[in-house]
Short mmCIF file of C-alpha atoms and ligand atoms in Angstrom, two decimals:
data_model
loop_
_atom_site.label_atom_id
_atom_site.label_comp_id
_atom_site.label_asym_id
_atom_site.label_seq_id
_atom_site.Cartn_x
_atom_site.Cartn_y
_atom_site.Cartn_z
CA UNK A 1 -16.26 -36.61 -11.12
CA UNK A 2 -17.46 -34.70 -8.03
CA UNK A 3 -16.93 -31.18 -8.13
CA UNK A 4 -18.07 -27.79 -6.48
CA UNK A 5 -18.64 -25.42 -9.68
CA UNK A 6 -20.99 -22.50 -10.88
CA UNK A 7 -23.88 -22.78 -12.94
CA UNK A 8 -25.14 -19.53 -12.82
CA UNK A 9 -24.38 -15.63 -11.65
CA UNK A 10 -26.05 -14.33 -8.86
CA UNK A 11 -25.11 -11.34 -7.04
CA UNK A 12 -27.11 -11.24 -4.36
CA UNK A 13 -27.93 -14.48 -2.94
CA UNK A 14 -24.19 -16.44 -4.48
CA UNK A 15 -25.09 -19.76 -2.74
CA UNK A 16 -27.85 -20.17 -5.60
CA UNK A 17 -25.40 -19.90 -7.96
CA UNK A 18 -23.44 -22.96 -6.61
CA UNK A 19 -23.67 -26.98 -7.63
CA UNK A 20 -21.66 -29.47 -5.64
CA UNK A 21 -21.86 -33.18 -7.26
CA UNK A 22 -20.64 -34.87 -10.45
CA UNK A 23 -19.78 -32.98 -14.01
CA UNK A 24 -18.42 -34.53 -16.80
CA UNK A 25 -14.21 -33.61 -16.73
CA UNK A 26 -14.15 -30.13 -18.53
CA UNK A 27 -11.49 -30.65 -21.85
CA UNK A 28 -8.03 -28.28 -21.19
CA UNK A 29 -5.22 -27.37 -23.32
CA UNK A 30 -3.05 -30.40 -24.74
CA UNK A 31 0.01 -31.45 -22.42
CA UNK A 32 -2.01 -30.01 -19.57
CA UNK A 33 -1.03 -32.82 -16.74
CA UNK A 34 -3.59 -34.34 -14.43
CA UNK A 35 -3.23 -33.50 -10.77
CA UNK A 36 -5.31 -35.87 -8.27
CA UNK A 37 -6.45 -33.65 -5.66
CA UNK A 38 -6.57 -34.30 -2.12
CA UNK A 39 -7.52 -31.01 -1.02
CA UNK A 40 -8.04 -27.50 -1.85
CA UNK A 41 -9.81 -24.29 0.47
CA UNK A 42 -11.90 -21.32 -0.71
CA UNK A 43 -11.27 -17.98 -1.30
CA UNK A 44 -13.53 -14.66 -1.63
CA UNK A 45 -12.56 -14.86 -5.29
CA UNK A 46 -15.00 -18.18 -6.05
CA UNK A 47 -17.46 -15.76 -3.79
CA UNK A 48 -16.73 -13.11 -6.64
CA UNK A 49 -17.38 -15.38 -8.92
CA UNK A 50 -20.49 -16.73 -7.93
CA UNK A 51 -21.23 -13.34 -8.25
CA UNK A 52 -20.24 -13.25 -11.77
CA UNK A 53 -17.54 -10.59 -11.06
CA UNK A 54 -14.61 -12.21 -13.46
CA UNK A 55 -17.11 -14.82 -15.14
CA UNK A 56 -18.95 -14.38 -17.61
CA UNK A 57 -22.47 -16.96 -18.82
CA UNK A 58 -20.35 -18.23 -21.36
CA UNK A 59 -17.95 -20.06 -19.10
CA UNK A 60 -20.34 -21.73 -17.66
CA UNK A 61 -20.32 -24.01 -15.98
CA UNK A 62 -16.89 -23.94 -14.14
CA UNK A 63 -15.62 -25.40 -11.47
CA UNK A 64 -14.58 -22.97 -8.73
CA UNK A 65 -11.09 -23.05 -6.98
CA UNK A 66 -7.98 -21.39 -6.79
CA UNK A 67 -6.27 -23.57 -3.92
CA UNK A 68 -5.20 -26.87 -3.77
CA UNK A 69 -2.79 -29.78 -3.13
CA UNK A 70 -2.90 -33.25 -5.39
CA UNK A 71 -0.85 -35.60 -6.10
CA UNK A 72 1.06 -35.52 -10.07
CA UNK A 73 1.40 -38.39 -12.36
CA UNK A 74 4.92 -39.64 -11.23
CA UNK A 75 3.19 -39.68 -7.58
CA UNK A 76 5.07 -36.53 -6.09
CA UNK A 77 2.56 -34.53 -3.70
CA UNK A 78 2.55 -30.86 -5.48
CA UNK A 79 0.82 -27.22 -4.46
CA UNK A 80 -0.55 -26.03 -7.49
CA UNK A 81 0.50 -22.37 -8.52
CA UNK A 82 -2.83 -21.03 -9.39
CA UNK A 83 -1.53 -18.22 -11.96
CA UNK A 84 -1.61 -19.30 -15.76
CA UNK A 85 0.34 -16.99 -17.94
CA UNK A 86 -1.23 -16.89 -21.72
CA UNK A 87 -0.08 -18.87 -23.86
CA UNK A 88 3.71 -17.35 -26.04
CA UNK A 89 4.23 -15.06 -22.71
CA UNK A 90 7.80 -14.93 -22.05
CA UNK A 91 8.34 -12.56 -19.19
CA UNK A 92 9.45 -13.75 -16.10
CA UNK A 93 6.94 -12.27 -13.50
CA UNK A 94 3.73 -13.94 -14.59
CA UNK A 95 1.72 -11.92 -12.71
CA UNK A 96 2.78 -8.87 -15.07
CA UNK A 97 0.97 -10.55 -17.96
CA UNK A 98 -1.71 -8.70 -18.65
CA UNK A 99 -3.88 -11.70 -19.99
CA UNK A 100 -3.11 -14.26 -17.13
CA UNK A 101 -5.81 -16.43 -15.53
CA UNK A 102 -6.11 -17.91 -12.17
CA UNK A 103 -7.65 -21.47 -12.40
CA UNK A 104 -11.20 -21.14 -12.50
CA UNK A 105 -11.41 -17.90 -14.35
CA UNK A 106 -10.67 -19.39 -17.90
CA UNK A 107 -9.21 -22.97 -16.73
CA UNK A 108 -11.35 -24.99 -14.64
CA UNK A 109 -10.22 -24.55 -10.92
CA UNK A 110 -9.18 -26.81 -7.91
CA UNK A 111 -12.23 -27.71 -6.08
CA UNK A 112 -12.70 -31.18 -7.60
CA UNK A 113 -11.20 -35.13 -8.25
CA UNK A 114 -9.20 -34.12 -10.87
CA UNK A 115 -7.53 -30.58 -12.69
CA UNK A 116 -5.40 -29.93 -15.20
CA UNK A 117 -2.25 -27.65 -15.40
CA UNK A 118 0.58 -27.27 -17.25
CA UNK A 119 3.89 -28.94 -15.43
CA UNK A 120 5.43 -26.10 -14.32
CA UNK A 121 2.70 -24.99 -12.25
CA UNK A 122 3.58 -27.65 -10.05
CA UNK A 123 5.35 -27.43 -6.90
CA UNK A 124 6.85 -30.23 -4.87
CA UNK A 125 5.23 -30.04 -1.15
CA UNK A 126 7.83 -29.86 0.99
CA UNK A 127 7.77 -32.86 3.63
CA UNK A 128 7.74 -30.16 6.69
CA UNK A 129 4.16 -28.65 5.35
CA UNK A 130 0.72 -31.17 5.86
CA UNK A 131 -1.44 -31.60 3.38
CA UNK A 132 -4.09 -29.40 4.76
CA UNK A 133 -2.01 -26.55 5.38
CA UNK A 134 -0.45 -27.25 2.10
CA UNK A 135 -3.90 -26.38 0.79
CA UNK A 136 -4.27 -23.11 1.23
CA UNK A 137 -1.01 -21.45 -0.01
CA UNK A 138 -1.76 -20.86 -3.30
CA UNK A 139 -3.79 -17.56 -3.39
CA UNK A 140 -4.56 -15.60 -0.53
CA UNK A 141 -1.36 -16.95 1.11
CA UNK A 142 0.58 -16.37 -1.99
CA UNK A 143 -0.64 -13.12 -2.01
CA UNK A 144 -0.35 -11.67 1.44
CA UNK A 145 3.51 -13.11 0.89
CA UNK A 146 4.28 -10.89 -2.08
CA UNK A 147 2.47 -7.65 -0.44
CA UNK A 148 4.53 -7.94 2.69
CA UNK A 149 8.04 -9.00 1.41
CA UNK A 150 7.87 -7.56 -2.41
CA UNK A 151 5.68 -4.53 -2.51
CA UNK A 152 5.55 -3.03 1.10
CA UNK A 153 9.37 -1.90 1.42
CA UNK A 154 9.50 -2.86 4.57
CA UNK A 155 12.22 -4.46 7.06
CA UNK A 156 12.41 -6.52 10.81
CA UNK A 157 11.42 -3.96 13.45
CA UNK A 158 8.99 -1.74 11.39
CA UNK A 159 4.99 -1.57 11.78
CA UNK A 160 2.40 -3.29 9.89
CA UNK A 161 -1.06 -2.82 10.05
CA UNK A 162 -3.62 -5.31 8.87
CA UNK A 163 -6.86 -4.41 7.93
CA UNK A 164 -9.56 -6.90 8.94
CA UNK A 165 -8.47 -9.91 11.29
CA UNK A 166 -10.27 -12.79 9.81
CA UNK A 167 -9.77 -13.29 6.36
CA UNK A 168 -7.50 -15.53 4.35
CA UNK A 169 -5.20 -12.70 3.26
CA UNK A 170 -5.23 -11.30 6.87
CA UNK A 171 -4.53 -13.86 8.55
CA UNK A 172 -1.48 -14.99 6.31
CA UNK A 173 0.07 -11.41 6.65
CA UNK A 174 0.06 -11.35 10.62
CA UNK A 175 1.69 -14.83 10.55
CA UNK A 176 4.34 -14.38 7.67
CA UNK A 177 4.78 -10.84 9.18
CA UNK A 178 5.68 -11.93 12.77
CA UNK A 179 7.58 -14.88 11.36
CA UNK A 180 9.78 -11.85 9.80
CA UNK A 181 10.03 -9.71 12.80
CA UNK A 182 7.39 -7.35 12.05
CA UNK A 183 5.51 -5.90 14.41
CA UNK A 184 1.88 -6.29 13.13
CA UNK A 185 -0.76 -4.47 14.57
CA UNK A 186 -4.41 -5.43 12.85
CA UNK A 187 -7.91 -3.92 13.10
CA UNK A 188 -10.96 -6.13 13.32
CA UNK A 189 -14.93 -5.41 13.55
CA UNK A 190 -15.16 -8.35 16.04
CA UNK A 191 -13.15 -8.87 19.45
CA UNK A 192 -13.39 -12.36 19.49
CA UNK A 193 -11.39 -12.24 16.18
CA UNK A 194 -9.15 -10.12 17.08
CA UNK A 195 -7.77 -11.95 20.11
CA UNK A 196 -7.42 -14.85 17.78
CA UNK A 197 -5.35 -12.46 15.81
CA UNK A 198 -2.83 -12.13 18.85
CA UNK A 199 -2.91 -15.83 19.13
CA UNK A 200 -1.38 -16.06 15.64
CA UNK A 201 1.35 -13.58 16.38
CA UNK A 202 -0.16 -10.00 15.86
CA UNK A 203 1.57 -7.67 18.60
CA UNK A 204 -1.77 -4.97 19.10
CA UNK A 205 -5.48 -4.98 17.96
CA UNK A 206 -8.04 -2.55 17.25
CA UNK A 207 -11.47 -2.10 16.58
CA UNK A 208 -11.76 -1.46 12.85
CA UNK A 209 -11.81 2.39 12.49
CA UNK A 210 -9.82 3.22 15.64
CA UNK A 211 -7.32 5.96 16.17
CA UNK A 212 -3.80 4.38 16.28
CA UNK A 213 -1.25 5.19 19.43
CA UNK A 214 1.32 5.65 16.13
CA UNK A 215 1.58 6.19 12.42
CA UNK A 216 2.59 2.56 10.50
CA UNK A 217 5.23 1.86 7.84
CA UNK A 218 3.20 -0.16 5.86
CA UNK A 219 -0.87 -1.33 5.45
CA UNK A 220 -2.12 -4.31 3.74
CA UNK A 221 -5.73 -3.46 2.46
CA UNK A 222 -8.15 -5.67 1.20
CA UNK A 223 -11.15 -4.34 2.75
CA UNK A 224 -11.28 -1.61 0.47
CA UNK A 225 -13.59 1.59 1.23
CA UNK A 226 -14.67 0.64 4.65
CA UNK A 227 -11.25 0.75 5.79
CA UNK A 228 -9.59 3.46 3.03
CA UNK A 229 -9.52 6.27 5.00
CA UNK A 230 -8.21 4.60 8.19
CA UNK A 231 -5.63 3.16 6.17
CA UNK A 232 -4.59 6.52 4.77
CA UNK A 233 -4.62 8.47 7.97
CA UNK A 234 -2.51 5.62 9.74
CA UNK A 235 0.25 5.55 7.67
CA UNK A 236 3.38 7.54 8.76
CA UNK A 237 4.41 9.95 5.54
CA UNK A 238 6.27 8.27 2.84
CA UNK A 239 5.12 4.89 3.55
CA UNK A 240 3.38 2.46 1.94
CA UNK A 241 -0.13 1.15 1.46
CA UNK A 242 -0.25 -2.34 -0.39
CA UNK A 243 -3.94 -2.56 -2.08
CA UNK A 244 -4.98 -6.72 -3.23
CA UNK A 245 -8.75 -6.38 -2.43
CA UNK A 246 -11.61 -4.25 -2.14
CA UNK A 247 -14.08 -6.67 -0.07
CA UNK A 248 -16.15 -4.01 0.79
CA UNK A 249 -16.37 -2.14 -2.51
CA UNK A 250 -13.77 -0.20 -4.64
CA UNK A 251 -15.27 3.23 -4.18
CA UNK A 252 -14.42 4.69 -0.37
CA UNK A 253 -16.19 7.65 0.70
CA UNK A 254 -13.07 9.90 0.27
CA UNK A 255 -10.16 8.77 -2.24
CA UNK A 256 -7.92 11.13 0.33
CA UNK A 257 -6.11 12.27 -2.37
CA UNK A 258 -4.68 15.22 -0.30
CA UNK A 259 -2.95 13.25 2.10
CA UNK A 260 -1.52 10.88 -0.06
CA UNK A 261 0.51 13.99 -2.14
CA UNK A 262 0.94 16.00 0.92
CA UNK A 263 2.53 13.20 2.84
CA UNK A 264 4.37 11.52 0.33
CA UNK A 265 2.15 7.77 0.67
CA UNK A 266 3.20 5.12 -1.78
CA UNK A 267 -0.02 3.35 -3.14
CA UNK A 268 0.76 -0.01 -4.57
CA UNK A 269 -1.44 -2.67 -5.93
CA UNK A 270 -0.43 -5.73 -5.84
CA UNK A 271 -2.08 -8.97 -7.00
CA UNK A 272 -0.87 -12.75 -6.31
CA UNK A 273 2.40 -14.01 -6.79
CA UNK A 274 5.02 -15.38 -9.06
CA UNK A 275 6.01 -19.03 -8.76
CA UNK A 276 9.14 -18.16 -7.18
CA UNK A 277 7.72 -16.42 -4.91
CA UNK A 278 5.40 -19.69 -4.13
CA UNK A 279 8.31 -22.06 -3.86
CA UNK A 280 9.94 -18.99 -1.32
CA UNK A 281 7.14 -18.99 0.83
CA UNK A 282 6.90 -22.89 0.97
CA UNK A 283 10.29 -22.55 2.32
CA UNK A 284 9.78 -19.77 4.42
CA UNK A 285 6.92 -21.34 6.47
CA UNK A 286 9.35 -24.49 6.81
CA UNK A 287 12.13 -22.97 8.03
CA UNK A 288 9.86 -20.37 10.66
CA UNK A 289 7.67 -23.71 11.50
CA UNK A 290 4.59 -21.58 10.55
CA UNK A 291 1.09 -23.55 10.32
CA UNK A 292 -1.19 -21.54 8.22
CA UNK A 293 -4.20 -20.94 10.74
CA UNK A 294 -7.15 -22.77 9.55
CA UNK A 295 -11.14 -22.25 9.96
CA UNK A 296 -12.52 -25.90 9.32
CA UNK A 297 -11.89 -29.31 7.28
CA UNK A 298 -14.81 -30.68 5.09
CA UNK A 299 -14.81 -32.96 2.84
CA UNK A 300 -15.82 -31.56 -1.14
CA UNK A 301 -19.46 -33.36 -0.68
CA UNK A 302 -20.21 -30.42 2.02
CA UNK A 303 -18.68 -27.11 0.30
CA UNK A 304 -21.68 -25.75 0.10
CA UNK A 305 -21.39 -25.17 4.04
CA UNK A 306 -17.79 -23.98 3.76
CA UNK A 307 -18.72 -20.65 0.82
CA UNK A 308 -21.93 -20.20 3.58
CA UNK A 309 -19.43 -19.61 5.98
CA UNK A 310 -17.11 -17.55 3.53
CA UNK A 311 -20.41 -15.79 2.62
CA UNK A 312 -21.37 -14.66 5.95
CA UNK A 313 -17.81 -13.37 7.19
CA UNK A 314 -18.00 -16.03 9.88
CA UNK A 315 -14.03 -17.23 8.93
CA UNK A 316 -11.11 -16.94 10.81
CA UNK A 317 -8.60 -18.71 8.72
CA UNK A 318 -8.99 -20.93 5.59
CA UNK A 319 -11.81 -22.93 4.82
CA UNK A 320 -10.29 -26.53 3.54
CA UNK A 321 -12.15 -29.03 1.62
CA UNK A 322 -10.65 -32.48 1.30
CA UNK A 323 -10.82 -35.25 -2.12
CA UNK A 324 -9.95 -37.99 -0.59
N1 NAP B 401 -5.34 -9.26 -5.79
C1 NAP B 401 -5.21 -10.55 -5.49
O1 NAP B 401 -4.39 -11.24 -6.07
C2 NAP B 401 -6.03 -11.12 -4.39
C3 NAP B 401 -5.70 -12.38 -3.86
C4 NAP B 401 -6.43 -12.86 -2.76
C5 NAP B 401 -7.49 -12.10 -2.26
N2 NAP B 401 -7.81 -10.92 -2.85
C6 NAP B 401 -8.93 -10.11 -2.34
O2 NAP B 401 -8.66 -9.76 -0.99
C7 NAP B 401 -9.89 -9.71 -0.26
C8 NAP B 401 -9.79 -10.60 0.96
O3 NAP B 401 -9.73 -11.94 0.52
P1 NAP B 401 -9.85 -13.13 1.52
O4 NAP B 401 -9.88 -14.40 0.75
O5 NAP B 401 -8.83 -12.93 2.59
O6 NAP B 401 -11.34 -12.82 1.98
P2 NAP B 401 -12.16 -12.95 3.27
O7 NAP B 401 -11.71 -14.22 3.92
O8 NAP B 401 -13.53 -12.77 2.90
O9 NAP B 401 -11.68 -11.72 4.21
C9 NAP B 401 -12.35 -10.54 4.33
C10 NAP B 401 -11.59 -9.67 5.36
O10 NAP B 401 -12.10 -8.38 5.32
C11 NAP B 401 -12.51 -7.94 6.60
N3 NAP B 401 -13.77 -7.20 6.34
C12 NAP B 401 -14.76 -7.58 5.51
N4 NAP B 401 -15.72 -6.63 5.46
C13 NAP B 401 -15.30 -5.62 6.25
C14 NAP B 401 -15.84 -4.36 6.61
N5 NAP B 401 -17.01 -3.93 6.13
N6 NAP B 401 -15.14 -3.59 7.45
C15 NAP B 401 -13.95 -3.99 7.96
N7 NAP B 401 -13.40 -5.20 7.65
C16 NAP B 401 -14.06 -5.99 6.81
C17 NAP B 401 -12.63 -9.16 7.47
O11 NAP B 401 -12.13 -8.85 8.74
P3 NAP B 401 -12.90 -9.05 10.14
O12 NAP B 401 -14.01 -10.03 9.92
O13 NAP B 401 -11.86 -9.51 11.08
O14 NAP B 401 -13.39 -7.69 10.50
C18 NAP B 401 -11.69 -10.14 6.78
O15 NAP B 401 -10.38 -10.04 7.32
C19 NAP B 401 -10.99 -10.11 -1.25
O16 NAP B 401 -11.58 -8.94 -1.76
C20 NAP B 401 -10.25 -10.87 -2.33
O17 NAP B 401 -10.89 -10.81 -3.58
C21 NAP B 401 -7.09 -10.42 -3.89
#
C-alpha cells in the first residue's frame, strides 16, 4: 500500500530520511481494526522523528502520522485518537500512562491506505466537521484544546498569549481560544503571519520578543527557549504558563527561575489529550462553527512537498494529505 514512512534518522537534512510509495502492511496487535484512510496532515512530531528524536533504528521502517480521518469497517467516517495506552492500563486519563504511544512511535501511524487501531480509538466524525478539517484534530489540535481549557486555569474575558503564529498548535489555540471568549494576543517572527493570525480570531499581534502593553493570564509555549524568557516576563504573577513543545530547543538561555518563585508562575506541561477530551472538542468546533485553518491539500503521492514545507517553517495552518 502507498505510504509516507521513515527509513532512516537524520538530523540534519530530515527529508533524506523520508520514503513516500508502497510498503508491505506492517503486522499490529490482534483485534486491532482496519481504518481506510481518506486523509491525514503532518505534524512537527513526524519532523522529530525523521530526526530520530522518539525512534529508534530498530523501528524501522515506520510509517509516519499522527492525524487522520478513515472510514471503519461498519462504514462510519471516524477521527482517529492518536494516543495508545499500553496494554492492562486501567486509568482513565490515558495520557497519564507513562508507557503510552502515539501512532507512529511504536504503532505504525496515519499517513497511509490503511492503519490499525484498537476500536475505541475511534471517533464518529460528526456530520458538521469536513473531512479535511476532520484531519487535523487529532494531535496538535487535540493538544492546544487540553492546554487552553484543562491546564491553563483560565476563563471568558482573560488574556492569552500565543507564542509563534503559524504552527499547528498555534493556530488551534487562537481559534479554540476566541471561540471561548478569550482574548488571545500571539507573537510571530513574520508580519505576514501574524495578520493571518487576526484573521483567525487573535485580538493583538506582536513581533516575537516584544514588550507587551500588559501582563497575560495564561501562555501556551511550544517554541521553547527562543520564546522562554518572553513568556516568563509576560505573564502577570500567579498565572500560568502551559509548556507542549520546545521547537526551538529545550534549553533557553535563562530558566528564569527567580521570577517564576518570586511571582508565584504556575509551570505546567501538558502533552495531548484524552479521548474525551477529543470527542469535546469535535463538539466544540460544531457548536462555535470553527474551521480549523488549513495550509494546503495534497494528495499522499506528494508528502514529500508537504514535511518540506513543515521543514522550512513556511506553514500557516495544517498541512493535509488526502488517500483517496
Ligand atoms: N506535547 C504534545 O503533546 C505536543 C503535541 C503537538 C505538538 N507538540 C510540539 O509543539 C511544537 C509545535 O508543534 P506544531 O505541530 O504546531 O509545529 P510547527 O507547525 O512547526 O510550529 C512551530 C511554531 O513555532 C514558531 N516558531 C518556530 N521557531 C521559532 C523561533 N525560533 N522563534 C519564535 N517562534 C518560532 C512558529 O511561529 P511563527 O512562524 O509564526 O513565528 C510556529 O508557530 C513542536 O515542538 C511539537 O513537537 C507537542
Amino acid at each position: 500500500m502507498l505510504a509516507a514512512y521513515a527509513v532512516a534518522a537524520d538530523a540534519e537534512n530530515p527529508l533524506n530520511a523520508l520514503e513516500v510509495g508502497e510498503i508491505d502492511p506492517p503486522s499490529t496487535p490482534d483485534g486491532w481494526v482496519p481504518v481506510r484512510m481518506k486523509a491525514g496532515s503532518i505534524n512537527h512530531h513526524d519532523v522529530f522523528s525523521l530526526k530520530g528524536v522518539g525512534l529508534p533504528a530498530d523501528r524501522l521502517p515506520m510509517i509516519l502520522g499522527c492525524d487522520g480521518v478513515g472510514i471503519a469497517p461498519d462504514g462510519t467516517e471516524c477521527v482517529l485518537h492518536t494516543v495508545i495506552a499500553s496494554p492492562g492500563f486501567t486509568g482513565d486519563d490515558e495520557t497519564l500512562d507513562p508507557k503510552r504511544s502515539l501512532l507512529s512511535e511504536i504503532y505504525p501511524g496515519t499517513l497511509a491506505e490503511v492503519v490499525h487501531v484498537p476500536q475505541e480509538n475511534l471517533i464518529p466524525k460528526p456530520a458538521g466537521l469536513t473531512t479535511t478539517h476532520a484531519a487535523v484534530l487529532s494531535t496538535s489540535w487535540l493538544t492546544a484544546y487540553r492546554m487552553l481549557f484543562t491546564n491553563a486555569r483560565v476563563s471568558k474575558g482573560d488574556t492569552v498569549l500565543v507564542q509563534g503564529a503559524g504552527g499547528g498548535v498555534a493556530t488551534a489555540a487562537v481559534q479554540l481560544g476566541s471561540a471561548a471568549g478569550l482574548k488571545m494576543w500571539v507573537t510571530s517572527r513574520d508580519e505576514a503571519k501574524a495578520r493571518r493570525a487576526l484573521e483567525l480570531g487573535a485580538d493583538q499581534v506582536f513581533a516575537s520578543g516584544e514588550r507587551l502593553p500588559g501582563r497575560v493570564d495564561a501562555v501556551i509555549e511550544t517554541v521553547g527557549a527562543a520564546t522562554w524568557s518572553h513568556s516568563i516576563k509576560s505573564l502577570r504573577p500567579g498565572g500560568t504558563v502551559v509548556i507542549a513543545g520546545a521547537t526551538s530547543g529545550d534549553a533557553p538561555d535563562k530558566a528564569e527561575l527567580t521570577r517564576i518563585f518570586f511571582l508565584q508562575m504556575r509551570i505546567q506541561g501538558s502533552t495531548m489529550g484524552t479521548r474525551q477530551e477529543l470527542k469535546e472538542m469535535l463538539d466544540f468546533l460544531v457548536e462555535h462553527n470553527v474551521e480549523p485553518a488549513i495550509d494546503s491539500v495534497r494528495p499522499l503521492a506528494e508528502a514529500k512537498d508537504a514535511f518540506a514545507k513543515m521543514i522550512d517553517g513556511d506553514v500557516f495552518g495544517k498541512l493535509v494529505v488526502t488517500m483517496d
